[in-house]
CSV table of C-alpha atoms and ligand atoms in Angstrom, one decimal:
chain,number,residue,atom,x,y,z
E,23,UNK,CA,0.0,0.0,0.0
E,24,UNK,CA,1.5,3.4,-1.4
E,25,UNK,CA,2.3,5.6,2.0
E,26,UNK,CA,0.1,8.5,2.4
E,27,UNK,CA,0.8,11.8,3.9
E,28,UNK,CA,-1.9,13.3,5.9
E,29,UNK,CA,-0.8,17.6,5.1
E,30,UNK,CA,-2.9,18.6,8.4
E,31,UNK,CA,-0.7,16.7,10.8
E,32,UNK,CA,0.6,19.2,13.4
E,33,UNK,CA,4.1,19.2,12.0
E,34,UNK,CA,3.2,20.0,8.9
E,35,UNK,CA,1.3,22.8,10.2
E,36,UNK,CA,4.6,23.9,12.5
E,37,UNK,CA,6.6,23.6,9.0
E,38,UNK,CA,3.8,26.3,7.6
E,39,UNK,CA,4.9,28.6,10.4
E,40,UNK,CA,1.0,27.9,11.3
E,41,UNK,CA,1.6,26.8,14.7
E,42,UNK,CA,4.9,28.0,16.6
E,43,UNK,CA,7.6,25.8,17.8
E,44,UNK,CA,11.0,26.5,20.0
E,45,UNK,CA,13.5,25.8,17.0
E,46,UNK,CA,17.1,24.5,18.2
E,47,UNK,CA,18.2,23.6,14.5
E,48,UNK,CA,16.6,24.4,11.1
E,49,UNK,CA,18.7,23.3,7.8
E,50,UNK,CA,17.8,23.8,4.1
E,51,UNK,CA,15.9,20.3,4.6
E,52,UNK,CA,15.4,19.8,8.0
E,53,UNK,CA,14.0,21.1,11.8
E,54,UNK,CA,14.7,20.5,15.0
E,55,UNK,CA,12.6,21.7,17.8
E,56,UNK,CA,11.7,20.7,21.6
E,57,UNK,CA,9.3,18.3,22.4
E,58,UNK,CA,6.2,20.3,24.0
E,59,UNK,CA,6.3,17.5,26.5
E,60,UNK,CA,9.3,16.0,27.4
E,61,UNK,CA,9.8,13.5,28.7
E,62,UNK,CA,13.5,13.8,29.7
E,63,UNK,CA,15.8,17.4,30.6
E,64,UNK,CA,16.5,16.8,26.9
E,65,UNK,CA,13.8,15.7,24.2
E,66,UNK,CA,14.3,17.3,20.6
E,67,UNK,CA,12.4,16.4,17.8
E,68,UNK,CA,14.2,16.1,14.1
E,69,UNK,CA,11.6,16.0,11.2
E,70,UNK,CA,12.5,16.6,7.5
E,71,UNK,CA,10.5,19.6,6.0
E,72,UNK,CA,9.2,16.9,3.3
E,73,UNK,CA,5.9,15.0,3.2
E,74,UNK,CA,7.5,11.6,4.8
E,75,UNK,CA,5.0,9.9,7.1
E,76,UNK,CA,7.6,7.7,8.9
E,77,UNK,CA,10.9,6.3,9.3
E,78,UNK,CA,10.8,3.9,6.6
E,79,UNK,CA,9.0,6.2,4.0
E,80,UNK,CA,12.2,8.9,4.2
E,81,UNK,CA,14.7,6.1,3.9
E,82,UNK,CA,13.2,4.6,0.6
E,83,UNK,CA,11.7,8.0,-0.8
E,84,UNK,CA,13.7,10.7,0.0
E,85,UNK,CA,16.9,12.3,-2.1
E,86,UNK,CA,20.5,11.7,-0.7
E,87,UNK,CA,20.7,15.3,0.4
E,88,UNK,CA,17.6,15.1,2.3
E,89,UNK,CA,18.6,11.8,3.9
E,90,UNK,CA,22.0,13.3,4.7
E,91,UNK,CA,20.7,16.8,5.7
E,92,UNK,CA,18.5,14.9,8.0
E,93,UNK,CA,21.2,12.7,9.6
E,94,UNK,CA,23.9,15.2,10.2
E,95,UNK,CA,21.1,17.5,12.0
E,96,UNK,CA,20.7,14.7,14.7
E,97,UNK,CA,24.4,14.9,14.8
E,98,UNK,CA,24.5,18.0,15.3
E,99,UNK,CA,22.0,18.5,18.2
E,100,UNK,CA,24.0,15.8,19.8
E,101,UNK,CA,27.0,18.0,19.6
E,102,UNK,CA,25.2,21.5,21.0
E,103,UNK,CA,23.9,19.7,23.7
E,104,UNK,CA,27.2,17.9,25.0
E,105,UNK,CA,25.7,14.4,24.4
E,106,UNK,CA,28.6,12.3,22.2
E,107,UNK,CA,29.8,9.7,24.5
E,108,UNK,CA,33.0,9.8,22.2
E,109,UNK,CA,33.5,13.3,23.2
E,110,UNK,CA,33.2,12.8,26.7
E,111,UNK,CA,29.3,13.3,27.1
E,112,UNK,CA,26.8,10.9,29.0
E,113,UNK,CA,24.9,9.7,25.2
E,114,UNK,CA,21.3,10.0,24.7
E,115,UNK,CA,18.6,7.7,23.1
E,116,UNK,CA,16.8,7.8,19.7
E,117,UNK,CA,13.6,7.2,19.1
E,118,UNK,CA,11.4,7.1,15.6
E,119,UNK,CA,8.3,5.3,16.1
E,120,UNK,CA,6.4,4.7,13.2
E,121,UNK,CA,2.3,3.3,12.8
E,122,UNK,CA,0.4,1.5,15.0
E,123,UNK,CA,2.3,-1.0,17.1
E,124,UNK,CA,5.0,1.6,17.7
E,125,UNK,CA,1.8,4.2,19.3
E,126,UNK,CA,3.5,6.7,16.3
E,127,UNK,CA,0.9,9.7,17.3
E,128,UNK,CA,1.9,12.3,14.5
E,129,UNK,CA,2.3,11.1,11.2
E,130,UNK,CA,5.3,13.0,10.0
E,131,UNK,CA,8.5,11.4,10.3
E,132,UNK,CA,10.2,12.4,13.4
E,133,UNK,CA,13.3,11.2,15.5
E,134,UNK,CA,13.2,11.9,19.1
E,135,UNK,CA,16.9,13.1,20.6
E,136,UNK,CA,16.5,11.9,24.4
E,137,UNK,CA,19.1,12.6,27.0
E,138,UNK,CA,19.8,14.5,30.4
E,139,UNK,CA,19.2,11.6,32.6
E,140,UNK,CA,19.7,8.0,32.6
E,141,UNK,CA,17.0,6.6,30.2
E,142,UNK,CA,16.5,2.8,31.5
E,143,UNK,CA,16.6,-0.2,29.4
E,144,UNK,CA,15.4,0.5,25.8
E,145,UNK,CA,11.6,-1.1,26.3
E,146,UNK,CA,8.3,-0.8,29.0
E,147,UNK,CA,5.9,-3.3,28.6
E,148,UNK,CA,3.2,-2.0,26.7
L,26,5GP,P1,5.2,10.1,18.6
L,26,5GP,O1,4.4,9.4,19.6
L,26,5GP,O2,4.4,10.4,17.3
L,26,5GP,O3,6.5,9.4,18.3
L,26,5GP,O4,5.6,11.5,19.2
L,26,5GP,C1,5.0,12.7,19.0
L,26,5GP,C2,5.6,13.7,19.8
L,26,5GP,O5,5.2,15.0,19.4
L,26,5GP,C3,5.3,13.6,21.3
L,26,5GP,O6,6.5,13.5,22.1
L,26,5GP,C4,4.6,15.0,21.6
L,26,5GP,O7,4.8,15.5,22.9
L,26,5GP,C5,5.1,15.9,20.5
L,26,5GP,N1,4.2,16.9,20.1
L,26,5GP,C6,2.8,16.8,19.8
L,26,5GP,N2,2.3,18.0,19.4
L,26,5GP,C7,3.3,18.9,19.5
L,26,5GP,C8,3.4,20.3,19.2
L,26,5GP,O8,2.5,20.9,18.9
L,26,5GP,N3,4.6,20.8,19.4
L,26,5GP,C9,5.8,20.1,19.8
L,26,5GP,N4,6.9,20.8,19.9
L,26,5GP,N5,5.7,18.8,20.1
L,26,5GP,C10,4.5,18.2,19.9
């Protein structure tokens, strides 16, 4: 089934400058912005500024320079905030949870950067 991308999603709406959000990064293809409700001292969200639904959709659809605009972004939130364990920082966790079994709430692609405290094993039951 072809992916289709819902263009009333609230990211897509923040990407319209319809809605505001607390920017930390924004590239040619690419924002990053704090979760409205984090859920750790650090909790950024990276989305693409194209119509990708999820994780899987960007990685098969999207151009190299979006996939590697994308990537280095999530690097370099890691590096403002301190977080590169091979730099000396305490790491982080991320997150891209994509349809129904992964509870993926807003359908525009988006990795959550999560760090500031020590995060737990990887899973909760559901
Ligand atoms: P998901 O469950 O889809 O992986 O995560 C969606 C995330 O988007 C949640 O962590 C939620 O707090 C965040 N979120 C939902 N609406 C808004 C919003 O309007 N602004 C911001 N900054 N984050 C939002």
């Amino acid at each position: 089934m072809p992916y289709v991308y819902d263009d009333q999603n609230i990211f897509a709406k923040i990407l319209r400058g319809e809605i505001p959000n607390d920017t930390v990064l924004e590239t040619e293809h690419t924002l990053a912005f704090n979760d409205i409700a984090p859920q750790a001292p650090i909790h950024v969200l990276v989305i693409p500024k194209g119509p990708y639904v999820c994780y899987d959709h960007f990685a098969l659809e999207a151009s190299d320079a979006e996939i590697a605009d994308f990537n280095r972004v999530v690097g370099q939130i890691c590096q403002m905030k301190g977080l590169q364990p091979g730099e000396g920082g305490a790491g982080f966790r991320l997150i891209s949870n994509a349809g129904k079994d992964a509870v993926q709430e807003v359908p525009h692609l988006h990795v959550h950067i999560l760090a500031g405290r020590n995060l737990g094993r990887m899973l909760g039951k559901a």
